[in-house]
mmCIF file of C-alpha atoms in Angstrom:
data_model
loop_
_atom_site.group_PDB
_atom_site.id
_atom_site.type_symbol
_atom_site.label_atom_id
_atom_site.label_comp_id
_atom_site.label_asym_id
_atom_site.label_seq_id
_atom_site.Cartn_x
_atom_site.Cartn_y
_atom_site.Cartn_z
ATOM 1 C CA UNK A 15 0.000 0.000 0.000
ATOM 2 C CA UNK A 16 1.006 3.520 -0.651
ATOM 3 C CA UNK A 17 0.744 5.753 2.080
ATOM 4 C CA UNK A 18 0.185 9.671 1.247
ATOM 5 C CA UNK A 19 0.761 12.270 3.918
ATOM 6 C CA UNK A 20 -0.324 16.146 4.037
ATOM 7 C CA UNK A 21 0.355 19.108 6.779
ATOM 8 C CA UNK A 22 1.544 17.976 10.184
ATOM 9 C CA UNK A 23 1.280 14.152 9.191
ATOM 10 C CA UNK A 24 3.745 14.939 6.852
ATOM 11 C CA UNK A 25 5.435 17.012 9.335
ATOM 12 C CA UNK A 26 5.284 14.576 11.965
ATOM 13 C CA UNK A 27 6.294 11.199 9.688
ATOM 14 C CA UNK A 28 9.165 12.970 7.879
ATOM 15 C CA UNK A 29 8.049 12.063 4.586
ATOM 16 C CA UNK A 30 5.124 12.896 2.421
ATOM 17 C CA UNK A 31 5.032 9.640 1.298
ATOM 18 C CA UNK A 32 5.955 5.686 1.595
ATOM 19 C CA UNK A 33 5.042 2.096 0.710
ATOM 20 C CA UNK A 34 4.091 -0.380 3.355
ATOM 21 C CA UNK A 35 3.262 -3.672 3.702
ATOM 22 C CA UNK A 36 1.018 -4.327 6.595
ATOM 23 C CA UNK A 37 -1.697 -7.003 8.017
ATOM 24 C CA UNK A 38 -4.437 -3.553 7.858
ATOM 25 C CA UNK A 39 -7.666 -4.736 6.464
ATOM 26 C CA UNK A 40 -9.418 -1.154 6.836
ATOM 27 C CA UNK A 41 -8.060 2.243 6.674
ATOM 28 C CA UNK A 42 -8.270 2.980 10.729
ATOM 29 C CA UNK A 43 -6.283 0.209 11.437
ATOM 30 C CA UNK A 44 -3.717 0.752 9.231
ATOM 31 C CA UNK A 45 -3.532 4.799 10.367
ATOM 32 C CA UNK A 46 -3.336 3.432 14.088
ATOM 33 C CA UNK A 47 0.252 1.383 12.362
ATOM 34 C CA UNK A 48 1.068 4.619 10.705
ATOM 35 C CA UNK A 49 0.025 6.435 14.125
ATOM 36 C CA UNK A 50 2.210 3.960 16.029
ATOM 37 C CA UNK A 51 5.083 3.935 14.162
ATOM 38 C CA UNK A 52 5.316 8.079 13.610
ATOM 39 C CA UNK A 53 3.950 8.848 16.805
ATOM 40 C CA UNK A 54 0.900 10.706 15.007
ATOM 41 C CA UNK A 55 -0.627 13.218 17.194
ATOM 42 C CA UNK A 56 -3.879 13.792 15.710
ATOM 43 C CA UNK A 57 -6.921 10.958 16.831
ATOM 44 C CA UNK A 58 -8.680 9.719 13.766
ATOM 45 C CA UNK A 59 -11.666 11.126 14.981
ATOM 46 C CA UNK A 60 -10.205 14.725 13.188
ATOM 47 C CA UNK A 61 -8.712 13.479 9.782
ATOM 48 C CA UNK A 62 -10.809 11.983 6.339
ATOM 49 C CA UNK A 63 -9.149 8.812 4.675
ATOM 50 C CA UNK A 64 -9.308 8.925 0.671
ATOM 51 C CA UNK A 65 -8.391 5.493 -1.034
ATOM 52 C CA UNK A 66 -7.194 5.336 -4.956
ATOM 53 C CA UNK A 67 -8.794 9.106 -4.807
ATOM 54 C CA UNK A 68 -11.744 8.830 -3.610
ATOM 55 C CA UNK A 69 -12.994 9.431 0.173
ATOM 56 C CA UNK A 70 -14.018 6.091 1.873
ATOM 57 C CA UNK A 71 -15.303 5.689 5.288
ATOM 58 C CA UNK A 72 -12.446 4.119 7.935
ATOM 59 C CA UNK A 73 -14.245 0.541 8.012
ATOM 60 C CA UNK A 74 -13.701 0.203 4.165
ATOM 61 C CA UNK A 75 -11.766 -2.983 3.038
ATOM 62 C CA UNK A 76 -8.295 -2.207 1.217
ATOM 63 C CA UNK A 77 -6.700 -4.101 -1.219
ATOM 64 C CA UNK A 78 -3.147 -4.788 -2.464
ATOM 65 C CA UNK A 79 -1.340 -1.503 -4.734
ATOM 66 C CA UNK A 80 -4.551 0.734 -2.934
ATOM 67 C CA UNK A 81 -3.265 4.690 -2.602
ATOM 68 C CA UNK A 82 -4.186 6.119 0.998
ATOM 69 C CA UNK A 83 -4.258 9.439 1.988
ATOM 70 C CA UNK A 84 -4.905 10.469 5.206
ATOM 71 C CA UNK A 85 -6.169 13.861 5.385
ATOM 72 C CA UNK A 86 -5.981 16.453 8.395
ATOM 73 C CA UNK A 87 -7.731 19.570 9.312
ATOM 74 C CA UNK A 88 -6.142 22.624 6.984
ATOM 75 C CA UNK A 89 -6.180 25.824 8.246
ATOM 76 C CA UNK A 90 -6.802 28.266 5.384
ATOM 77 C CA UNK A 91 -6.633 32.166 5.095
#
């Protein structure tokens, strides 16, 4: 899976992106590996999940090659 990070998750992770294998079957567990392994500060509770471009709700099954982005709050001016 490709993992796609914006704003402070990029911040936080050190990368705005990377390819992982994991055991994730939905997109909330596999932010709580994400979350684990970059100490992630934000809960899922505050961020959207979009899979191969289009939003999906956190119980949605992945699949092999899928593009996730996790998506935080943006402050805008």
């Amino acid at each position: 899976i490709t993992l796609q990070y914006f704003a402070v998750l990029r911040e936080q992770a050190g990368c705005s992106e990377e390819r992982v294998t994991t055991s994730a079957s939905t997109p909330a567990e596999l932010y709580e590996e994400a979350r684990a392994r970059h100490g992630f500060t934000l809960p899922l509770a505050m961020l959207r999940v979009a899979v191969n471009e289009e939003f999906r709700d956190w119980s949605s099954p992945l699949a092999a090659n899928d593009r996730v982005v996790f998506i935080p709050p943006v402050a805008g001016g």
